[in-house]
PDB file of C-alpha atoms in Angstrom:
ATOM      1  CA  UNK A   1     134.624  62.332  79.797  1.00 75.00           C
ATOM      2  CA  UNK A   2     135.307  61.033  83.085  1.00 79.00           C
ATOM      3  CA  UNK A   3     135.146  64.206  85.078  1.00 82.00           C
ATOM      4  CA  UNK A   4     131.948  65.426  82.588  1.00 82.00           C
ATOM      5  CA  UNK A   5     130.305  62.360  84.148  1.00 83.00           C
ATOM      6  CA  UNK A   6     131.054  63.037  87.892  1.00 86.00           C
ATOM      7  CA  UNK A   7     130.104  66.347  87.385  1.00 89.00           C
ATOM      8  CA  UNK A   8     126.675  65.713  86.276  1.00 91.00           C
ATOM      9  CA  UNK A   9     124.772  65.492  89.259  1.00 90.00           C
ATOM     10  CA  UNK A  10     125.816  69.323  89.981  1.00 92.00           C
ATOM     11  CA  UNK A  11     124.840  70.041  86.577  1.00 93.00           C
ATOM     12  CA  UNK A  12     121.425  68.667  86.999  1.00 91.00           C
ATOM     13  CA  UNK A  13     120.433  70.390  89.865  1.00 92.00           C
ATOM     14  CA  UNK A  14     122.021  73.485  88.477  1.00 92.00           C
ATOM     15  CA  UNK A  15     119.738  73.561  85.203  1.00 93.00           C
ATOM     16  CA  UNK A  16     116.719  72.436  87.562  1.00 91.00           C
ATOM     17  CA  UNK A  17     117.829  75.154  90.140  1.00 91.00           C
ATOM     18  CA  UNK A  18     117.290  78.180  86.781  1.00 90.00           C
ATOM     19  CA  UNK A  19     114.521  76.218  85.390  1.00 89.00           C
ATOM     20  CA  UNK A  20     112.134  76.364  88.192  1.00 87.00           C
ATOM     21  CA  UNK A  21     113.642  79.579  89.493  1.00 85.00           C
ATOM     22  CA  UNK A  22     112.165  81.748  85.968  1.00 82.00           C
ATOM     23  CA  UNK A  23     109.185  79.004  85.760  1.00 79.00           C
ATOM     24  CA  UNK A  24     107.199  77.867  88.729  1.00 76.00           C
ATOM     25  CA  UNK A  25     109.098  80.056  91.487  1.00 79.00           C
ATOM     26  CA  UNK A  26     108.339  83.709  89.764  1.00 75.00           C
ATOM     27  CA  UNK A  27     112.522  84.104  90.625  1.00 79.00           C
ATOM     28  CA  UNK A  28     112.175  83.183  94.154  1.00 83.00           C
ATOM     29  CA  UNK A  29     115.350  81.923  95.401  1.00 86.00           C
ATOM     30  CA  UNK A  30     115.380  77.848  95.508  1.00 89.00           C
ATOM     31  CA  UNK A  31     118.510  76.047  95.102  1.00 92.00           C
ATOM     32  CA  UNK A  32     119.565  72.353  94.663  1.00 93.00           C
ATOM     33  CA  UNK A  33     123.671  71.471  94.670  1.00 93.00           C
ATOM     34  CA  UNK A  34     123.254  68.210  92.589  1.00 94.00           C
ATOM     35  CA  UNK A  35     121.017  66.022  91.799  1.00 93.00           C
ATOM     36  CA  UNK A  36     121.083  62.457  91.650  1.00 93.00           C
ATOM     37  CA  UNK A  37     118.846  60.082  89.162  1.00 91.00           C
ATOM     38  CA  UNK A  38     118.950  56.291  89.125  1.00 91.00           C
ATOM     39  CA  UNK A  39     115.787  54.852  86.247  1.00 91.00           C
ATOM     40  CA  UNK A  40     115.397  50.974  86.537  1.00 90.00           C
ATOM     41  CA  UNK A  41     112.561  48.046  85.454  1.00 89.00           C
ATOM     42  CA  UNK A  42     112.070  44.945  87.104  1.00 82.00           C
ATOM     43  CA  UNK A  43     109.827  43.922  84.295  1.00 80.00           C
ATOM     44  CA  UNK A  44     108.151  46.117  81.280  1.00 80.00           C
ATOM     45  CA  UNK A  45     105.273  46.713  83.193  1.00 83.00           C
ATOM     46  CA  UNK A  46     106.678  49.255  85.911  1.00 86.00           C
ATOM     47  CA  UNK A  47     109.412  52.198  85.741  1.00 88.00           C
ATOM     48  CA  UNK A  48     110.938  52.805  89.383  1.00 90.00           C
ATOM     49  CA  UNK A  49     113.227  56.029  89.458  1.00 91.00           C
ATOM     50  CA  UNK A  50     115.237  57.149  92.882  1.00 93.00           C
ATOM     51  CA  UNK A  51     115.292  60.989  93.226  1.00 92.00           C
ATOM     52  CA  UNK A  52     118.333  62.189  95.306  1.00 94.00           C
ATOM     53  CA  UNK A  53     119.323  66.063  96.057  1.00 94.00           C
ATOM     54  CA  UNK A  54     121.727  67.402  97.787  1.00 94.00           C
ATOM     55  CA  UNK A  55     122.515  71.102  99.376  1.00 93.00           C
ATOM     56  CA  UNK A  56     118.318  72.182  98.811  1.00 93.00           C
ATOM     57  CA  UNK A  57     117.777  75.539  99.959  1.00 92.00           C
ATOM     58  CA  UNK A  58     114.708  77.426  99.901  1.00 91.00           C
ATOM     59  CA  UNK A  59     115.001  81.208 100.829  1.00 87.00           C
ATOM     60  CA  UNK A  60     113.540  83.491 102.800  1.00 85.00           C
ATOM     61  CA  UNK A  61     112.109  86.845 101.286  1.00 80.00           C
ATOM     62  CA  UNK A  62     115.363  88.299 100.002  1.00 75.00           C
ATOM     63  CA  UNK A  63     114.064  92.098 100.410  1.00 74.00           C
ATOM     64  CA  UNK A  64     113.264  91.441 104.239  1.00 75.00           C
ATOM     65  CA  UNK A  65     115.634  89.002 105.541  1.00 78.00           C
ATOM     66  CA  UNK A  66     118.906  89.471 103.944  1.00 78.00           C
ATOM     67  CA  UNK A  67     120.841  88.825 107.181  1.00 82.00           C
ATOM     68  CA  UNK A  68     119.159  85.310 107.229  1.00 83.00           C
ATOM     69  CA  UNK A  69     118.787  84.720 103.330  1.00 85.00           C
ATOM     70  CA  UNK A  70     117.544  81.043 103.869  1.00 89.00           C
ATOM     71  CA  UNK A  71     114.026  79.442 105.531  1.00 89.00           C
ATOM     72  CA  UNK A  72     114.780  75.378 104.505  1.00 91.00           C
ATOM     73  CA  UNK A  73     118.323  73.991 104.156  1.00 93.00           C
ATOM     74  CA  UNK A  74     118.112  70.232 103.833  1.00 94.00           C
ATOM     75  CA  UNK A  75     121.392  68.640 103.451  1.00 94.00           C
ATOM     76  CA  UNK A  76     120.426  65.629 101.761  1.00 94.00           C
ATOM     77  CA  UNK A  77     116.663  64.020 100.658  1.00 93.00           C
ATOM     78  CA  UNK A  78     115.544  61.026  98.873  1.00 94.00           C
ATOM     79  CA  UNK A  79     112.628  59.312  97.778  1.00 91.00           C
ATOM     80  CA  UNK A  80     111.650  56.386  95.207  1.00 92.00           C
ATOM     81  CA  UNK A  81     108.910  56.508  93.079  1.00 89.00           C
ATOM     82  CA  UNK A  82     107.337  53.827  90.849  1.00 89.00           C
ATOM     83  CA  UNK A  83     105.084  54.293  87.740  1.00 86.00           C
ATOM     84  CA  UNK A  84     103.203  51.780  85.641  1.00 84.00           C
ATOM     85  CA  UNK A  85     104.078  51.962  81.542  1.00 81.00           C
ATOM     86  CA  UNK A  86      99.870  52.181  81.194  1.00 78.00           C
ATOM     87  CA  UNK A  87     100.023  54.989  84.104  1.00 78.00           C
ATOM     88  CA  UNK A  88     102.662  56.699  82.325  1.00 77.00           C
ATOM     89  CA  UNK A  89     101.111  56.718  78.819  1.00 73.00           C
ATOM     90  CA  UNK A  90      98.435  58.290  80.961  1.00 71.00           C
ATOM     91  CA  UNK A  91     100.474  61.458  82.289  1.00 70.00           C
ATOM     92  CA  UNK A  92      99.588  62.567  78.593  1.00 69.00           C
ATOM     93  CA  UNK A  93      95.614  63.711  79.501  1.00 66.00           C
ATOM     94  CA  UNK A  94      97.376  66.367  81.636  1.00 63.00           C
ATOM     95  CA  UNK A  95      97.239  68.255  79.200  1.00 61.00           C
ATOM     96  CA  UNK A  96      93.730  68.902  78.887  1.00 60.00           C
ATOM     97  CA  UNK A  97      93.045  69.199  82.642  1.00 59.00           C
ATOM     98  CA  UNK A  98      93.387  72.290  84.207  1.00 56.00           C
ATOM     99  CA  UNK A  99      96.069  71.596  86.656  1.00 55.00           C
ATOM    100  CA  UNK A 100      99.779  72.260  86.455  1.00 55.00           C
ATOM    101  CA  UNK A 101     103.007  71.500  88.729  1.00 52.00           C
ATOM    102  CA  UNK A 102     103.832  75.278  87.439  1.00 50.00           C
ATOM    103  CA  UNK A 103     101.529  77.800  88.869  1.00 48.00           C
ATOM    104  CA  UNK A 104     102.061  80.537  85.779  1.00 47.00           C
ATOM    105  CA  UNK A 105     101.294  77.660  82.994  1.00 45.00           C
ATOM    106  CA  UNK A 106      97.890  78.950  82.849  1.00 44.00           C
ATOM    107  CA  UNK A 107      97.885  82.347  83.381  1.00 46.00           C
ATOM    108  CA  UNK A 108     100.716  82.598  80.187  1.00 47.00           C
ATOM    109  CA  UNK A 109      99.857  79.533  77.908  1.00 49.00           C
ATOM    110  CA  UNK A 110      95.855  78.857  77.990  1.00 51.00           C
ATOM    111  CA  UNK A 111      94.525  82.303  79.515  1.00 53.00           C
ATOM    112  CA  UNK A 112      92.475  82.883  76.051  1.00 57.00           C
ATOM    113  CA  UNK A 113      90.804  78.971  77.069  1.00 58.00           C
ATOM    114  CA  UNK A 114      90.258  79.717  80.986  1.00 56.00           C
ATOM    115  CA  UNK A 115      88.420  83.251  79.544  1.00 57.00           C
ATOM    116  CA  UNK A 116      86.510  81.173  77.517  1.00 62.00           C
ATOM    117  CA  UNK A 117      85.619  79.139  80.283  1.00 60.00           C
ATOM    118  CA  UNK A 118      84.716  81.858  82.432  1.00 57.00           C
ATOM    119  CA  UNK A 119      82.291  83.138  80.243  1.00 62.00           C
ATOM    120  CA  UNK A 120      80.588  79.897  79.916  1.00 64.00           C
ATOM    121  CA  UNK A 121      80.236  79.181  83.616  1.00 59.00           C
ATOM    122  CA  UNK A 122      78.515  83.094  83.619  1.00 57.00           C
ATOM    123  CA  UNK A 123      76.393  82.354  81.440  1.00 64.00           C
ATOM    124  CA  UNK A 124      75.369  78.460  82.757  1.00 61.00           C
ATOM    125  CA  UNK A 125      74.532  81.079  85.580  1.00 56.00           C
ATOM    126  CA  UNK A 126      72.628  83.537  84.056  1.00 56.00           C
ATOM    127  CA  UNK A 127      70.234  80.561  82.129  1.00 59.00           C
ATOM    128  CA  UNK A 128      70.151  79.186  85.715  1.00 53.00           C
ATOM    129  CA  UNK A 129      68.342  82.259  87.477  1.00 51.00           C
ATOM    130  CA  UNK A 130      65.097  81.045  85.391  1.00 53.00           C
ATOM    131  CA  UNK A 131      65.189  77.883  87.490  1.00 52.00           C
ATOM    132  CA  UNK A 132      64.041  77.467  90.645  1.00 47.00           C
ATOM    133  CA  UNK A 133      66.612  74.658  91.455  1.00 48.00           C
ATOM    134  CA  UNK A 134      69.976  73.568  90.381  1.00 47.00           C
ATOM    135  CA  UNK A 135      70.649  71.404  87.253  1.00 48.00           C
ATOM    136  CA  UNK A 136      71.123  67.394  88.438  1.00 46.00           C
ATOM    137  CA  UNK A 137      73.938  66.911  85.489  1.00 48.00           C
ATOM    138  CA  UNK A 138      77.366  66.892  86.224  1.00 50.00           C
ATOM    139  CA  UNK A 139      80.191  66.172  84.409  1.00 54.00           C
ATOM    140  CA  UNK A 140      81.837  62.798  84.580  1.00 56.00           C
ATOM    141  CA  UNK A 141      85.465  62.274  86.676  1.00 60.00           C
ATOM    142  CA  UNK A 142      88.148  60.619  84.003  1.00 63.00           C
ATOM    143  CA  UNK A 143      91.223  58.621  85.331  1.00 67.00           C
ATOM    144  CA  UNK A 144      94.197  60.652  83.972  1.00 69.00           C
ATOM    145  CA  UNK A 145      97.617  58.419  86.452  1.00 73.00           C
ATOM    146  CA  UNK A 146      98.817  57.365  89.620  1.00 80.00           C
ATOM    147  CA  UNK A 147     102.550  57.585  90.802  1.00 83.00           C
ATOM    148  CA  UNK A 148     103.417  56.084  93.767  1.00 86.00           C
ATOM    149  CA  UNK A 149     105.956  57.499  96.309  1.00 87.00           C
ATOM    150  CA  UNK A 150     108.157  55.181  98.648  1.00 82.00           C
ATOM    151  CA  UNK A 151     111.024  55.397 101.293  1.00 83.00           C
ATOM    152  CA  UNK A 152     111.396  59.463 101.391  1.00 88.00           C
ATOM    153  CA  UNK A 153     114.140  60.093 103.605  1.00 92.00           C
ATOM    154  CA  UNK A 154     115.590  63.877 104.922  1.00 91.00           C
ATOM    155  CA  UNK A 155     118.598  64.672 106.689  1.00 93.00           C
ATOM    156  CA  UNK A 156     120.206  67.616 108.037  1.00 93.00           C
ATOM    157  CA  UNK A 157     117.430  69.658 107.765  1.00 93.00           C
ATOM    158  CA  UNK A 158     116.912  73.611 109.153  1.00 92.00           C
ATOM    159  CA  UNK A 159     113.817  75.732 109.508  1.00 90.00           C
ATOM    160  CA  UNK A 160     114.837  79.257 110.013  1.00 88.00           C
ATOM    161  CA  UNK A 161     111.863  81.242 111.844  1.00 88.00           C
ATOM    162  CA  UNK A 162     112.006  85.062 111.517  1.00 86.00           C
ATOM    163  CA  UNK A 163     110.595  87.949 111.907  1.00 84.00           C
ATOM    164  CA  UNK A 164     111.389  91.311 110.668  1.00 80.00           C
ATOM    165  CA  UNK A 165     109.595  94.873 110.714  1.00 77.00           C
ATOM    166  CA  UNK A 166     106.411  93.209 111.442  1.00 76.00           C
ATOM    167  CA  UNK A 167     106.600  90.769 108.673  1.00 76.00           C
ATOM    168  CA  UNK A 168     106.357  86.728 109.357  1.00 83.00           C
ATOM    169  CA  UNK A 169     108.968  85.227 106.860  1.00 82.00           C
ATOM    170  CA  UNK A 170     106.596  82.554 106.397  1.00 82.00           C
ATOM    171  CA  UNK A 171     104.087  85.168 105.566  1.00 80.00           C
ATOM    172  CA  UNK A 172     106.756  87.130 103.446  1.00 78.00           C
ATOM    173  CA  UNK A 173     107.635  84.245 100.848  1.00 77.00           C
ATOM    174  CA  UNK A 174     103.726  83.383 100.600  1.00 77.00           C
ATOM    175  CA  UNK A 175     103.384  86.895  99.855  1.00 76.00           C
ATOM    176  CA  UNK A 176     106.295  87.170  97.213  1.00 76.00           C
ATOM    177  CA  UNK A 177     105.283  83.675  95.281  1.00 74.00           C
ATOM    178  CA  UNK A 178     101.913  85.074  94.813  1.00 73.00           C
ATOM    179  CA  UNK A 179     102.927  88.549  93.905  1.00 73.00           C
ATOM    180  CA  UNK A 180     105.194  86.504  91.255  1.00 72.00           C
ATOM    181  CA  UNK A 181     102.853  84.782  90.055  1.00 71.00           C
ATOM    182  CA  UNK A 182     100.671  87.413  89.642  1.00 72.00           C
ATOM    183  CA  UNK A 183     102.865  89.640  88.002  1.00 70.00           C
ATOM    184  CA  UNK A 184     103.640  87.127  85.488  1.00 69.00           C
ATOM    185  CA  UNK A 185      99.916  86.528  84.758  1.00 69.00           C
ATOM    186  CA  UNK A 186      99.491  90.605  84.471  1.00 69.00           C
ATOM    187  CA  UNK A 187     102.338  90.827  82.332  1.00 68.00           C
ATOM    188  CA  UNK A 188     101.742  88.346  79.482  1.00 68.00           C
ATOM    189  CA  UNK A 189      98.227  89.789  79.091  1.00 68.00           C
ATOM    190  CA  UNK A 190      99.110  93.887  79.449  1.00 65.00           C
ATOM    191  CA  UNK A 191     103.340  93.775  78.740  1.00 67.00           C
ATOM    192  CA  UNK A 192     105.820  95.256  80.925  1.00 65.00           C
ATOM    193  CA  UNK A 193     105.273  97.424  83.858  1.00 63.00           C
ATOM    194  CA  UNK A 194     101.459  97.253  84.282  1.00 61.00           C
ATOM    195  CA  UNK A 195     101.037  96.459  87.269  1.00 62.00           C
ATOM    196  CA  UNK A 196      96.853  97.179  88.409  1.00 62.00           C
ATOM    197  CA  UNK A 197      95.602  97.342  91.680  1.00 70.00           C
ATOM    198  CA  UNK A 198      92.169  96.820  91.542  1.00 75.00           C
ATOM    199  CA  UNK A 199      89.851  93.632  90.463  1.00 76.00           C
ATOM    200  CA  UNK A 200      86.376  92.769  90.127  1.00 83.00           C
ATOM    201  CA  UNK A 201      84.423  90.218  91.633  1.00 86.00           C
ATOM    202  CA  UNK A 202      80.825  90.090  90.200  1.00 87.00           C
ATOM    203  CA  UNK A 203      78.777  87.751  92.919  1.00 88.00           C
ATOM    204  CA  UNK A 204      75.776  86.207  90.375  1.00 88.00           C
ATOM    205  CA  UNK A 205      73.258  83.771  92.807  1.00 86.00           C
ATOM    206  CA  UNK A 206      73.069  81.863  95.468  1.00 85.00           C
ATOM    207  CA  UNK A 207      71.284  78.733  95.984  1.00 86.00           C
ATOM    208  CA  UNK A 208      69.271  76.672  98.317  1.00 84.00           C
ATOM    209  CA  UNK A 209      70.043  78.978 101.298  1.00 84.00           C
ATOM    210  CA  UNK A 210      68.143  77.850 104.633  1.00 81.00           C
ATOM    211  CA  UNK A 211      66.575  79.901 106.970  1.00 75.00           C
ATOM    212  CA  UNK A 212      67.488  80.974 110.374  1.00 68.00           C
ATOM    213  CA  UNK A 213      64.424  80.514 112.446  1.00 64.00           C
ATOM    214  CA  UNK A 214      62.775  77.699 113.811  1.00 65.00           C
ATOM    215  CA  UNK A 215      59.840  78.231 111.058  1.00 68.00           C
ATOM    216  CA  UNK A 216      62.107  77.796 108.125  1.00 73.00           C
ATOM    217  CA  UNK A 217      61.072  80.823 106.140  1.00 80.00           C
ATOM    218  CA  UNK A 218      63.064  81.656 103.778  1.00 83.00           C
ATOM    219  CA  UNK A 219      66.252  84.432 104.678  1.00 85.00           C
ATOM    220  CA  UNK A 220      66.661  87.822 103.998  1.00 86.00           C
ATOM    221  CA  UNK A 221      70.006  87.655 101.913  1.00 89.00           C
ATOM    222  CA  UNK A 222      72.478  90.114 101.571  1.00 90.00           C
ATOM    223  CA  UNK A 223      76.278  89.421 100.129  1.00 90.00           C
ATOM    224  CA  UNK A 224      79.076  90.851 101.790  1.00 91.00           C
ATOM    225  CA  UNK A 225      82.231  91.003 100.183  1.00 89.00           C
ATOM    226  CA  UNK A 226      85.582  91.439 102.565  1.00 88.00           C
ATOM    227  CA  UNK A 227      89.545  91.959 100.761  1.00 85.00           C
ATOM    228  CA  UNK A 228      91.458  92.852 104.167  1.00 78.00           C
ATOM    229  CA  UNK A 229      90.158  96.272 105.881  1.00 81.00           C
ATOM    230  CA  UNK A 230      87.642  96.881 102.532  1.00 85.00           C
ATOM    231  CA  UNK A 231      84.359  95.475 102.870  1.00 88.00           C
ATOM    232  CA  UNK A 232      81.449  95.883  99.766  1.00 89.00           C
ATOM    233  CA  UNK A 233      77.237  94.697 100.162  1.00 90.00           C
ATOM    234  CA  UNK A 234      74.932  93.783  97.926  1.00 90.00           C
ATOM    235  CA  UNK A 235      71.269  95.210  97.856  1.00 90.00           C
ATOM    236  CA  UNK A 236      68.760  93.020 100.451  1.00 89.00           C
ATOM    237  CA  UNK A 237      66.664  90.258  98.843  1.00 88.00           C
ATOM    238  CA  UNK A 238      63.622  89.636 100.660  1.00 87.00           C
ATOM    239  CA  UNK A 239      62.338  86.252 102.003  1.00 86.00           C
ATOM    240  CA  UNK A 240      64.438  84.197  99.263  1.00 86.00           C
ATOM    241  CA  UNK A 241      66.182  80.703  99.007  1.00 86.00           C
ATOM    242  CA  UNK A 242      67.847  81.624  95.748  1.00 87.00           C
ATOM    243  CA  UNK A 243      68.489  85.122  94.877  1.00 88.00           C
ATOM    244  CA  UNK A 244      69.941  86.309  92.404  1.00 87.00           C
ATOM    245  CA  UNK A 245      72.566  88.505  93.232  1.00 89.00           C
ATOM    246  CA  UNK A 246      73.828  89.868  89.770  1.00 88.00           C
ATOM    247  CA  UNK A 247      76.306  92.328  91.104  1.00 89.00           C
ATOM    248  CA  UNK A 248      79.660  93.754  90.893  1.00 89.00           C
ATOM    249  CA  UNK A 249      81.997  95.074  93.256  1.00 88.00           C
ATOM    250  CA  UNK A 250      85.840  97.113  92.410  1.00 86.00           C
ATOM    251  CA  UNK A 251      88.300  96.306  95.239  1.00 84.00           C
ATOM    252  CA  UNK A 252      91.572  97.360  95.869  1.00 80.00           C
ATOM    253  CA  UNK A 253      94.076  94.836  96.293  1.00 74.00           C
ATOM    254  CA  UNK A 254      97.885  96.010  97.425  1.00 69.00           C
ATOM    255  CA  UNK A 255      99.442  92.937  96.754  1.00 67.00           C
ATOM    256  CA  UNK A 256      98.373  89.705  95.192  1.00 65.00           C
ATOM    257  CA  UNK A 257      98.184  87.633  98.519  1.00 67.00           C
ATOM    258  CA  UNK A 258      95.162  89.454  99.559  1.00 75.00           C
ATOM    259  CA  UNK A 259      92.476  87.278 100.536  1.00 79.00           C
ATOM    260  CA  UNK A 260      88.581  87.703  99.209  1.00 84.00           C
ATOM    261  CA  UNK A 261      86.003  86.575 101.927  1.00 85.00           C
ATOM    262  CA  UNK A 262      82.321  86.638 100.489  1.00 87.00           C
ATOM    263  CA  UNK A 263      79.651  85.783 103.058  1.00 85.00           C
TER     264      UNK A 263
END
């Protein structure tokens, strides 16, 4: 029992190491030795919890920089954080916001809701091109928690800088989290080894534009739409402060950390 105990730090970080490495990593490498937890109360009213890891690696992209397979090695980090019992009845609304600590949570587990929400938000769009001005309503904030963070310490910590065949690593592991995450999203919806290369982006108004000249009039609008060297345009609207655009445009996109401009 003893040596079960001693070894549970190591166990920790190694079921934390898998977990985030097939959840919120896409199977980027991220490692962490041990980890060390230490939950106590002053009172009933506040839960304080000390967060220790030791050995945390992050890598580098492993098909690019093999002879430097790490960009972050920290040999030791620590931090405190303190939650009220009220704040921490309140991590529950979570669930019905739309943000997650894991970036495929939505694409696999509420993609059939964000649809649904995409739809609406087309058609609040479409009912808005009768208007001549945006709707004053908007929906209400709501208080979901607050944790607080003290006393994070880091020590022995390396930053590897590379580059390789014309690729950043910095660049490379942004490129290789999305492309994860992506794949994960295109997967759940499509199976296996469907892997598209194209999207959609349908531009449907604009609003309250202002004009360019010292008489105000209002613009001649045309949308341009940019995804790296690819670049699609809308039709010209005459002399108009909200035009309605109502247009679609297929890009390619050769990997998922392609940026859309629209201007």
């Amino acid at each position: 029992i003893l040596s079960l105990i001693l070894a549970l730090p190591r166990m920790v970080g190694f079921l934390l190491t898998k977990i985030l490495y097939y959840t919120a990593m896409n199977r980027y490498p991220l490692v962490f030795g041990a980890i060390h937890l230490q939950p106590w109360m002053n009172d009933f009213e506040t839960l304080h919890l000390r967060i220790s890891a030791e050995n945390v690696k992050f890598g580098n992209p492993p098909q690019d920089f093999q002879d430097i397979p790490w960009f972050l090695v920290c040999d030791y980090v620590t931090f405190r954080m303190s939650i009220s019992t009220r704040n921490l009845l309140g991590l529950m609304n979570f669930s019905s916001c739309d943000w997650s600590p894991f970036p495929s949570h939505f694409s696999k587990n509420n993609l059939r809701e964000r649809r649904r929400r995409i739809r609406q938000m087309a058609n609040d769009e479409e009912e808005y091109a009768s208007s001549s001005s945006p709707s004053s309503s908007e929906k209400a904030g709501r208080y979901c928690s607050c944790i607080q963070f003290q006393n994070i310490e880091f020590s022995g910590v390396t930053i590897n800088f590379a580059e390789k065949n014309g690729v950043f690593n910095i660049n490379g592991f942004t490129r290789a989290l999305a492309t994860g995450e992506c794949r994960g999203a295109v997967e759940s919806v499509f199976g296996p080894d469907r892997w598209p290369n194209t999207f959609v982006v349908r531009v449907l108004r604009c609003r309250g534009l202002k004009g360019s000249s010292t008489k105000q009039l209002a613009p001649n609008v045309r949308v341009y739409v940019r995804v790296r060297f690819q670049e699609a345009r809308s039709r010209l609207h005459l002399r108009n402060r909200h035009p309605l655009i109502n247009e679609s445009f297929e890009l390619l996109a050769k990997d998922p950390s392609s940026v859309v401009h629209v201007q």
